[in-house]
mmCIF file of N, CA and C in Angstrom:
data_model
loop_
_atom_site.group_PDB
_atom_site.id
_atom_site.type_symbol
_atom_site.label_atom_id
_atom_site.label_comp_id
_atom_site.label_asym_id
_atom_site.label_seq_id
_atom_site.Cartn_x
_atom_site.Cartn_y
_atom_site.Cartn_z
ATOM 1 N N MET A 1 0.764 -1.230 0.010
ATOM 2 C CA MET A 1 0.108 0.017 -0.049
ATOM 3 C C MET A 1 1.094 1.203 -0.016
ATOM 4 N N THR A 2 0.568 2.237 -0.837
ATOM 5 C CA THR A 2 1.275 3.526 -0.824
ATOM 6 C C THR A 2 0.767 4.519 -0.155
ATOM 7 N N ARG A 3 1.661 5.208 0.562
ATOM 8 C CA ARG A 3 1.163 6.337 1.403
ATOM 9 C C ARG A 3 1.584 7.653 0.898
ATOM 10 N N THR A 4 0.865 8.774 1.148
ATOM 11 C CA THR A 4 1.325 10.093 0.708
ATOM 12 C C THR A 4 1.796 10.683 1.657
ATOM 13 N N SER A 5 2.772 11.594 1.254
ATOM 14 C CA SER A 5 3.623 12.454 2.470
ATOM 15 C C SER A 5 2.862 13.754 2.211
ATOM 16 N N PRO A 6 2.633 14.637 3.346
ATOM 17 C CA PRO A 6 1.947 15.953 3.211
ATOM 18 C C PRO A 6 2.798 16.928 2.537
ATOM 19 N N ALA A 7 3.995 16.760 2.570
ATOM 20 C CA ALA A 7 5.011 17.628 1.932
ATOM 21 C C ALA A 7 6.068 16.818 1.059
ATOM 22 N N PRO A 8 6.213 17.364 -0.213
ATOM 23 C CA PRO A 8 7.032 16.539 -1.353
ATOM 24 C C PRO A 8 8.424 16.843 -0.633
ATOM 25 N N PRO A 9 9.338 15.692 -1.160
ATOM 26 C CA PRO A 9 10.784 15.571 -0.648
ATOM 27 C C PRO A 9 11.289 16.789 -1.161
ATOM 28 N N SER A 10 12.345 17.122 -0.340
ATOM 29 C CA SER A 10 13.191 18.424 -0.837
ATOM 30 C C SER A 10 13.728 18.140 -2.075
ATOM 31 N N ALA A 11 13.757 19.038 -2.793
ATOM 32 C CA ALA A 11 14.802 19.095 -4.212
ATOM 33 C C ALA A 11 16.291 18.790 -3.919
ATOM 34 N N HIS A 12 16.671 17.974 -4.350
ATOM 35 C CA HIS A 12 18.150 17.547 -4.436
ATOM 36 C C HIS A 12 18.898 18.222 -5.550
ATOM 37 N N ARG A 13 19.981 18.801 -5.158
ATOM 38 C CA ARG A 13 20.654 19.495 -6.396
ATOM 39 C C ARG A 13 21.503 18.449 -7.160
ATOM 40 N N PRO A 14 21.338 18.828 -8.518
ATOM 41 C CA PRO A 14 21.765 17.928 -9.425
ATOM 42 C C PRO A 14 23.376 17.778 -9.183
ATOM 43 N N THR A 15 23.908 16.595 -9.217
ATOM 44 C CA THR A 15 25.366 16.432 -9.134
ATOM 45 C C THR A 15 26.252 16.850 -10.400
ATOM 46 N N ARG A 16 27.396 16.840 -10.414
ATOM 47 C CA ARG A 16 28.366 17.065 -11.404
ATOM 48 C C ARG A 16 28.323 16.239 -12.714
ATOM 49 N N ALA A 17 28.055 15.231 -12.334
ATOM 50 C CA ALA A 17 28.077 14.020 -13.465
ATOM 51 C C ALA A 17 26.635 14.194 -14.015
ATOM 52 N N GLU A 18 25.575 14.684 -13.467
ATOM 53 C CA GLU A 18 24.341 14.813 -14.106
ATOM 54 C C GLU A 18 24.325 15.986 -14.874
ATOM 55 N N ARG A 19 25.170 17.000 -14.349
ATOM 56 C CA ARG A 19 25.021 18.158 -15.329
ATOM 57 C C ARG A 19 25.840 17.868 -16.555
ATOM 58 N N ALA A 20 27.063 17.049 -16.381
ATOM 59 C CA ALA A 20 27.777 16.773 -17.406
ATOM 60 C C ALA A 20 27.042 15.985 -18.565
ATOM 61 N N VAL A 21 26.277 15.144 -18.071
ATOM 62 C CA VAL A 21 25.612 14.236 -19.164
ATOM 63 C C VAL A 21 24.429 15.126 -19.804
ATOM 64 N N VAL A 22 23.869 16.115 -19.036
ATOM 65 C CA VAL A 22 22.861 16.963 -19.834
ATOM 66 C C VAL A 22 23.365 18.006 -20.690
ATOM 67 N N LEU A 23 24.481 18.733 -20.046
ATOM 68 C CA LEU A 23 24.959 19.833 -20.947
ATOM 69 C C LEU A 23 26.152 19.528 -21.730
ATOM 70 N N GLY A 24 26.714 18.206 -21.808
ATOM 71 C CA GLY A 24 27.809 17.821 -22.394
ATOM 72 C C GLY A 24 27.434 18.101 -24.032
ATOM 73 N N SER A 25 26.464 17.678 -24.273
ATOM 74 C CA SER A 25 26.061 17.810 -25.823
ATOM 75 C C SER A 25 26.330 19.114 -26.436
ATOM 76 N N PHE A 26 26.062 20.218 -25.569
ATOM 77 C CA PHE A 26 26.168 21.699 -25.975
ATOM 78 C C PHE A 26 27.557 21.884 -26.026
ATOM 79 N N SER A 27 28.364 21.354 -25.259
ATOM 80 C CA SER A 27 29.741 21.932 -25.185
ATOM 81 C C SER A 27 30.265 21.186 -26.734
ATOM 82 N N VAL A 28 30.028 19.978 -26.942
ATOM 83 C CA VAL A 28 30.458 19.277 -28.061
ATOM 84 C C VAL A 28 29.884 20.025 -29.355
ATOM 85 N N ALA A 29 28.866 20.498 -29.513
ATOM 86 C CA ALA A 29 28.159 21.562 -30.365
ATOM 87 C C ALA A 29 28.872 22.852 -30.580
ATOM 88 N N ALA A 30 29.149 23.423 -29.395
ATOM 89 C CA ALA A 30 29.903 24.691 -29.185
ATOM 90 C C ALA A 30 31.483 24.379 -29.940
ATOM 91 N N LEU A 31 32.020 23.440 -29.496
ATOM 92 C CA LEU A 31 33.418 23.230 -29.896
ATOM 93 C C LEU A 31 33.366 22.946 -31.357
ATOM 94 N N ALA A 32 32.389 22.387 -31.937
ATOM 95 C CA ALA A 32 32.361 21.972 -33.598
ATOM 96 C C ALA A 32 31.813 23.191 -34.434
ATOM 97 N N THR A 33 31.353 24.229 -33.472
ATOM 98 C CA THR A 33 30.711 25.409 -34.117
ATOM 99 C C THR A 33 31.883 26.545 -34.645
ATOM 100 N N ALA A 34 32.847 26.492 -33.904
ATOM 101 C CA ALA A 34 33.921 27.578 -34.160
ATOM 102 C C ALA A 34 34.741 27.126 -35.392
ATOM 103 N N PRO A 35 35.011 26.006 -35.681
ATOM 104 C CA PRO A 35 36.081 25.695 -36.497
ATOM 105 C C PRO A 35 35.134 25.824 -37.911
ATOM 106 N N ALA A 36 33.750 25.374 -37.943
ATOM 107 C CA ALA A 36 33.102 25.449 -38.865
ATOM 108 C C ALA A 36 32.802 26.907 -39.545
ATOM 109 N N PHE A 37 32.711 27.714 -38.589
ATOM 110 C CA PHE A 37 32.743 29.128 -39.144
ATOM 111 C C PHE A 37 34.030 29.765 -39.612
ATOM 112 N N LEU A 38 35.117 29.447 -38.810
ATOM 113 C CA LEU A 38 36.464 29.817 -39.409
ATOM 114 C C LEU A 38 36.980 29.200 -40.666
ATOM 115 N N LEU A 39 36.792 27.962 -40.783
ATOM 116 C CA LEU A 39 37.133 27.112 -42.005
ATOM 117 C C LEU A 39 36.114 26.985 -43.181
ATOM 118 N N GLY A 40 35.021 27.579 -42.872
ATOM 119 C CA GLY A 40 33.869 27.581 -44.019
ATOM 120 C C GLY A 40 33.325 26.339 -44.031
ATOM 121 N N GLY A 41 33.071 25.529 -43.152
ATOM 122 C CA GLY A 41 32.361 24.117 -43.037
ATOM 123 C C GLY A 41 31.105 24.236 -43.418
ATOM 124 N N ASP A 42 30.489 23.008 -43.350
ATOM 125 C CA ASP A 42 29.228 23.253 -43.686
ATOM 126 C C ASP A 42 28.155 23.429 -42.366
ATOM 127 N N LEU A 43 27.486 24.314 -42.629
ATOM 128 C CA LEU A 43 26.595 25.143 -41.516
ATOM 129 C C LEU A 43 25.202 24.297 -41.291
ATOM 130 N N GLU A 44 24.874 23.458 -42.175
ATOM 131 C CA GLU A 44 23.730 22.626 -41.950
ATOM 132 C C GLU A 44 24.162 21.506 -41.013
ATOM 133 N N VAL A 45 25.352 20.879 -40.935
ATOM 134 C CA VAL A 45 25.771 20.016 -39.948
ATOM 135 C C VAL A 45 26.161 20.448 -38.755
ATOM 136 N N VAL A 46 26.101 22.072 -38.594
ATOM 137 C CA VAL A 46 26.403 22.512 -37.298
ATOM 138 C C VAL A 46 25.029 22.659 -36.820
ATOM 139 N N ALA A 47 24.003 23.032 -37.579
ATOM 140 C CA ALA A 47 22.781 23.453 -37.203
ATOM 141 C C ALA A 47 22.194 22.095 -36.644
ATOM 142 N N ALA A 48 22.331 21.065 -37.349
ATOM 143 C CA ALA A 48 21.982 19.653 -36.853
ATOM 144 C C ALA A 48 22.547 19.367 -35.592
ATOM 145 N N MET A 49 23.792 19.603 -35.408
ATOM 146 C CA MET A 49 24.414 19.373 -34.157
ATOM 147 C C MET A 49 23.705 20.098 -32.926
ATOM 148 N N TRP A 50 23.593 21.117 -33.195
ATOM 149 C CA TRP A 50 22.800 22.060 -32.272
ATOM 150 C C TRP A 50 21.262 21.508 -31.839
ATOM 151 N N LEU A 51 20.672 21.179 -32.766
ATOM 152 C CA LEU A 51 19.262 20.674 -32.686
ATOM 153 C C LEU A 51 19.305 19.199 -31.866
ATOM 154 N N THR A 52 20.378 18.220 -32.315
ATOM 155 C CA THR A 52 20.527 16.986 -31.624
ATOM 156 C C THR A 52 21.153 17.312 -30.311
ATOM 157 N N ALA A 53 21.844 18.342 -29.766
ATOM 158 C CA ALA A 53 22.237 18.767 -28.559
ATOM 159 C C ALA A 53 21.092 19.141 -27.658
ATOM 160 N N ALA A 54 20.093 20.132 -28.312
ATOM 161 C CA ALA A 54 18.900 20.273 -27.438
ATOM 162 C C ALA A 54 17.951 19.070 -27.078
ATOM 163 N N VAL A 55 17.811 18.355 -28.061
ATOM 164 C CA VAL A 55 17.074 17.103 -28.000
ATOM 165 C C VAL A 55 17.813 16.060 -27.078
ATOM 166 N N TRP A 56 18.889 16.043 -26.869
ATOM 167 C CA TRP A 56 19.945 15.239 -25.987
ATOM 168 C C TRP A 56 19.530 15.739 -24.691
ATOM 169 N N ALA A 57 19.573 17.079 -24.364
ATOM 170 C CA ALA A 57 19.495 17.765 -23.206
ATOM 171 C C ALA A 57 18.175 17.366 -22.453
ATOM 172 N N PHE A 58 17.072 17.494 -23.472
ATOM 173 C CA PHE A 58 15.610 17.177 -23.062
ATOM 174 C C PHE A 58 15.575 15.703 -22.506
ATOM 175 N N VAL A 59 16.012 14.916 -23.339
ATOM 176 C CA VAL A 59 15.883 13.282 -23.138
ATOM 177 C C VAL A 59 16.565 13.196 -21.988
ATOM 178 N N ALA A 60 17.702 13.541 -21.733
ATOM 179 C CA ALA A 60 18.640 13.033 -20.681
ATOM 180 C C ALA A 60 18.161 13.567 -19.410
ATOM 181 N N SER A 61 17.656 14.860 -19.349
ATOM 182 C CA SER A 61 17.079 15.486 -18.021
ATOM 183 C C SER A 61 15.809 14.773 -17.841
ATOM 184 N N LEU A 62 15.185 14.343 -18.588
ATOM 185 C CA LEU A 62 13.859 13.718 -18.351
ATOM 186 C C LEU A 62 14.170 12.248 -17.748
ATOM 187 N N ALA A 63 15.258 11.490 -18.421
ATOM 188 C CA ALA A 63 15.632 10.390 -17.892
ATOM 189 C C ALA A 63 16.206 10.276 -16.569
ATOM 190 N N LEU A 64 17.023 11.329 -16.400
ATOM 191 C CA LEU A 64 17.589 11.496 -14.995
ATOM 192 C C LEU A 64 16.604 12.007 -13.941
ATOM 193 N N ALA A 65 15.632 12.674 -14.176
ATOM 194 C CA ALA A 65 14.484 13.087 -13.260
ATOM 195 C C ALA A 65 13.640 11.599 -12.966
ATOM 196 N N LEU A 66 13.356 10.942 -13.952
ATOM 197 C CA LEU A 66 12.844 9.646 -13.762
ATOM 198 C C LEU A 66 13.619 8.620 -13.041
ATOM 199 N N ARG A 67 14.838 8.696 -13.296
ATOM 200 C CA ARG A 67 15.725 7.817 -12.452
ATOM 201 C C ARG A 67 15.755 8.085 -11.016
ATOM 202 N N ARG A 68 15.695 9.408 -10.810
ATOM 203 C CA ARG A 68 15.776 9.856 -9.412
ATOM 204 C C ARG A 68 14.580 9.579 -8.583
ATOM 205 N N GLY A 69 13.496 9.566 -9.564
ATOM 206 C CA GLY A 69 12.324 9.359 -9.033
ATOM 207 C C GLY A 69 11.935 7.781 -8.496
ATOM 208 N N PHE A 70 12.305 7.089 -9.562
ATOM 209 C CA PHE A 70 12.209 5.642 -9.237
ATOM 210 C C PHE A 70 13.242 5.207 -8.335
ATOM 211 N N ARG A 71 14.519 5.501 -8.403
ATOM 212 C CA ARG A 71 15.422 4.873 -7.445
ATOM 213 C C ARG A 71 15.290 5.634 -5.880
ATOM 214 N N ASP A 72 15.263 6.953 -5.936
ATOM 215 C CA ASP A 72 15.071 7.723 -4.624
ATOM 216 C C ASP A 72 13.817 7.690 -4.053
ATOM 217 N N GLY A 73 12.732 7.615 -4.962
ATOM 218 C CA GLY A 73 11.611 8.294 -4.531
ATOM 219 C C GLY A 73 11.225 9.584 -4.413
ATOM 220 N N ASN A 74 12.342 10.474 -5.238
ATOM 221 C CA ASN A 74 12.180 11.726 -5.111
ATOM 222 C C ASN A 74 11.698 12.467 -6.461
ATOM 223 N N TRP A 75 10.251 12.585 -6.473
ATOM 224 C CA TRP A 75 9.420 13.199 -7.467
ATOM 225 C C TRP A 75 9.432 14.817 -7.489
ATOM 226 N N SER A 76 10.222 15.421 -6.982
ATOM 227 C CA SER A 76 10.112 16.751 -6.728
ATOM 228 C C SER A 76 10.370 17.486 -8.161
ATOM 229 N N ALA A 77 11.030 16.925 -8.961
ATOM 230 C CA ALA A 77 11.172 17.442 -10.412
ATOM 231 C C ALA A 77 9.836 17.790 -11.031
ATOM 232 N N PHE A 78 8.959 16.824 -10.755
ATOM 233 C CA PHE A 78 7.613 17.040 -11.240
ATOM 234 C C PHE A 78 6.731 17.607 -10.425
ATOM 235 N N ARG A 79 7.065 17.827 -9.092
ATOM 236 C CA ARG A 79 6.037 18.503 -8.256
ATOM 237 C C ARG A 79 6.157 19.851 -7.914
ATOM 238 N N ARG A 80 7.255 20.400 -8.450
ATOM 239 C CA ARG A 80 7.980 21.794 -7.926
ATOM 240 C C ARG A 80 7.018 22.892 -8.338
ATOM 241 N N SER A 81 6.455 22.806 -9.443
ATOM 242 C CA SER A 81 5.800 23.969 -9.951
ATOM 243 C C SER A 81 4.235 23.735 -9.732
ATOM 244 N N ARG A 82 3.477 24.872 -9.247
ATOM 245 C CA ARG A 82 2.041 24.833 -8.972
ATOM 246 C C ARG A 82 1.263 25.576 -9.819
ATOM 247 N N LEU A 83 0.301 25.459 -10.062
ATOM 248 C CA LEU A 83 -0.759 26.490 -10.613
ATOM 249 C C LEU A 83 -0.933 27.738 -9.900
ATOM 250 N N PRO A 84 -1.043 28.866 -10.455
ATOM 251 C CA PRO A 84 -1.357 30.183 -9.964
ATOM 252 C C PRO A 84 -2.491 29.978 -9.037
ATOM 253 N N ASP A 85 -2.541 30.717 -7.810
ATOM 254 C CA ASP A 85 -3.712 30.833 -7.322
ATOM 255 C C ASP A 85 -5.046 31.542 -7.932
ATOM 256 N N ASP A 86 -4.412 32.520 -8.552
ATOM 257 C CA ASP A 86 -5.657 33.420 -9.323
ATOM 258 C C ASP A 86 -5.692 32.646 -10.439
ATOM 259 N N ASN A 87 -6.908 32.279 -10.936
ATOM 260 C CA ASN A 87 -7.294 31.542 -12.015
ATOM 261 C C ASN A 87 -7.539 32.327 -13.264
ATOM 262 N N ASP A 88 -7.586 33.895 -12.978
ATOM 263 C CA ASP A 88 -7.503 34.852 -13.991
ATOM 264 C C ASP A 88 -6.386 34.557 -15.538
ATOM 265 N N THR A 89 -5.457 34.335 -15.206
ATOM 266 C CA THR A 89 -4.390 34.114 -16.230
ATOM 267 C C THR A 89 -4.895 32.955 -16.797
ATOM 268 N N LEU A 90 -5.200 31.774 -16.402
ATOM 269 C CA LEU A 90 -5.601 30.501 -16.745
ATOM 270 C C LEU A 90 -6.933 30.715 -17.548
ATOM 271 N N ASP A 91 -7.749 31.264 -16.979
ATOM 272 C CA ASP A 91 -9.106 31.590 -17.647
ATOM 273 C C ASP A 91 -9.177 32.387 -18.861
ATOM 274 N N TRP A 92 -8.069 33.434 -18.916
ATOM 275 C CA TRP A 92 -7.772 34.260 -20.045
ATOM 276 C C TRP A 92 -7.003 33.538 -21.311
ATOM 277 N N SER A 93 -6.365 32.635 -20.798
ATOM 278 C CA SER A 93 -5.670 31.710 -21.937
ATOM 279 C C SER A 93 -6.630 30.575 -22.548
ATOM 280 N N LEU A 94 -7.367 30.104 -21.684
ATOM 281 C CA LEU A 94 -8.169 29.079 -22.170
ATOM 282 C C LEU A 94 -9.587 29.684 -22.574
ATOM 283 N N LYS A 95 -9.758 31.022 -22.391
ATOM 284 C CA LYS A 95 -11.097 31.556 -22.784
ATOM 285 C C LYS A 95 -12.249 30.900 -22.110
ATOM 286 N N SER A 96 -12.088 30.733 -20.694
ATOM 287 C CA SER A 96 -13.133 30.069 -20.109
ATOM 288 C C SER A 96 -13.398 31.061 -18.816
ATOM 289 N N GLY A 97 -14.482 30.521 -17.888
ATOM 290 C CA GLY A 97 -14.755 31.484 -16.801
ATOM 291 C C GLY A 97 -15.236 32.805 -17.277
ATOM 292 N N ALA A 98 -14.689 33.923 -16.498
ATOM 293 C CA ALA A 98 -15.059 35.142 -16.892
ATOM 294 C C ALA A 98 -14.680 35.701 -18.341
ATOM 295 N N TYR A 99 -13.803 34.884 -18.979
ATOM 296 C CA TYR A 99 -13.557 35.261 -20.503
ATOM 297 C C TYR A 99 -14.020 34.391 -21.559
ATOM 298 N N ALA A 100 -14.967 33.713 -21.008
ATOM 299 C CA ALA A 100 -15.922 32.672 -22.132
ATOM 300 C C ALA A 100 -16.389 33.589 -23.102
ATOM 301 N N TYR A 101 -16.983 34.821 -22.953
ATOM 302 C CA TYR A 101 -17.699 35.424 -23.886
ATOM 303 C C TYR A 101 -16.786 35.652 -25.062
ATOM 304 N N MET A 102 -15.480 35.812 -24.773
ATOM 305 C CA MET A 102 -14.451 36.249 -26.056
ATOM 306 C C MET A 102 -14.595 35.046 -27.029
ATOM 307 N N GLU A 103 -14.696 33.984 -26.936
ATOM 308 C CA GLU A 103 -14.797 32.888 -27.863
ATOM 309 C C GLU A 103 -16.065 33.128 -28.927
ATOM 310 N N VAL A 104 -17.172 33.343 -28.146
ATOM 311 C CA VAL A 104 -18.416 33.724 -28.789
ATOM 312 C C VAL A 104 -18.151 34.915 -29.511
ATOM 313 N N ALA A 105 -17.682 36.019 -28.930
ATOM 314 C CA ALA A 105 -17.599 37.244 -29.640
ATOM 315 C C ALA A 105 -16.759 37.124 -30.774
ATOM 316 N N GLU A 106 -15.558 36.330 -30.638
ATOM 317 C CA GLU A 106 -14.868 36.199 -31.805
ATOM 318 C C GLU A 106 -15.528 35.305 -33.200
ATOM 319 N N GLU A 107 -16.277 34.486 -32.739
ATOM 320 C CA GLU A 107 -17.100 33.757 -33.610
ATOM 321 C C GLU A 107 -18.091 34.531 -34.364
ATOM 322 N N HIS A 108 -18.640 35.413 -33.671
ATOM 323 C CA HIS A 108 -19.644 36.260 -34.217
ATOM 324 C C HIS A 108 -19.033 37.319 -35.028
ATOM 325 N N GLU A 109 -17.825 37.556 -34.698
ATOM 326 C CA GLU A 109 -17.226 38.873 -35.544
ATOM 327 C C GLU A 109 -16.779 38.018 -37.122
ATOM 328 N N ARG A 110 -16.271 36.917 -36.888
ATOM 329 C CA ARG A 110 -15.961 36.171 -38.069
ATOM 330 C C ARG A 110 -17.144 35.791 -38.909
ATOM 331 N N LEU A 111 -18.215 35.481 -38.388
ATOM 332 C CA LEU A 111 -19.554 35.151 -39.150
ATOM 333 C C LEU A 111 -19.943 36.547 -39.802
ATOM 334 N N MET A 112 -19.876 37.564 -39.185
ATOM 335 C CA MET A 112 -20.610 38.913 -39.374
ATOM 336 C C MET A 112 -19.597 39.437 -40.782
ATOM 337 N N ARG A 113 -18.462 39.199 -40.917
ATOM 338 C CA ARG A 113 -17.484 39.536 -41.644
ATOM 339 C C ARG A 113 -17.318 38.660 -42.854
ATOM 340 N N GLY A 114 -17.887 37.573 -42.791
ATOM 341 C CA GLY A 114 -18.003 36.658 -43.824
ATOM 342 C C GLY A 114 -16.779 35.827 -44.195
ATOM 343 N N ASP A 115 -15.757 35.772 -43.014
ATOM 344 C CA ASP A 115 -14.556 35.009 -43.556
ATOM 345 C C ASP A 115 -14.654 33.570 -43.252
#
């Protein structure tokens, strides 16, 4: 049986090895960028390296957060952010609540103009 804790576990700071795994791809891409610009290399390869580095950083950080959650039971990486207490911003972006009329007004305007 699982039990819930009233307070989430404290967020542990990432280790140097975790940082190296996540950010190492950016350093490789940066080191490859300088010679490509100076020697007139193929910039499409450099762009692909930067895109790959960004994807690697996302996947590696997600994998390390899941690893920390399964191994240590520390899910604070997924619980750290909370929705704001005032739902005004959320209602504005979703056009719900007090701002629900906006959806109807936009539809009416579109139909009236014949778009």
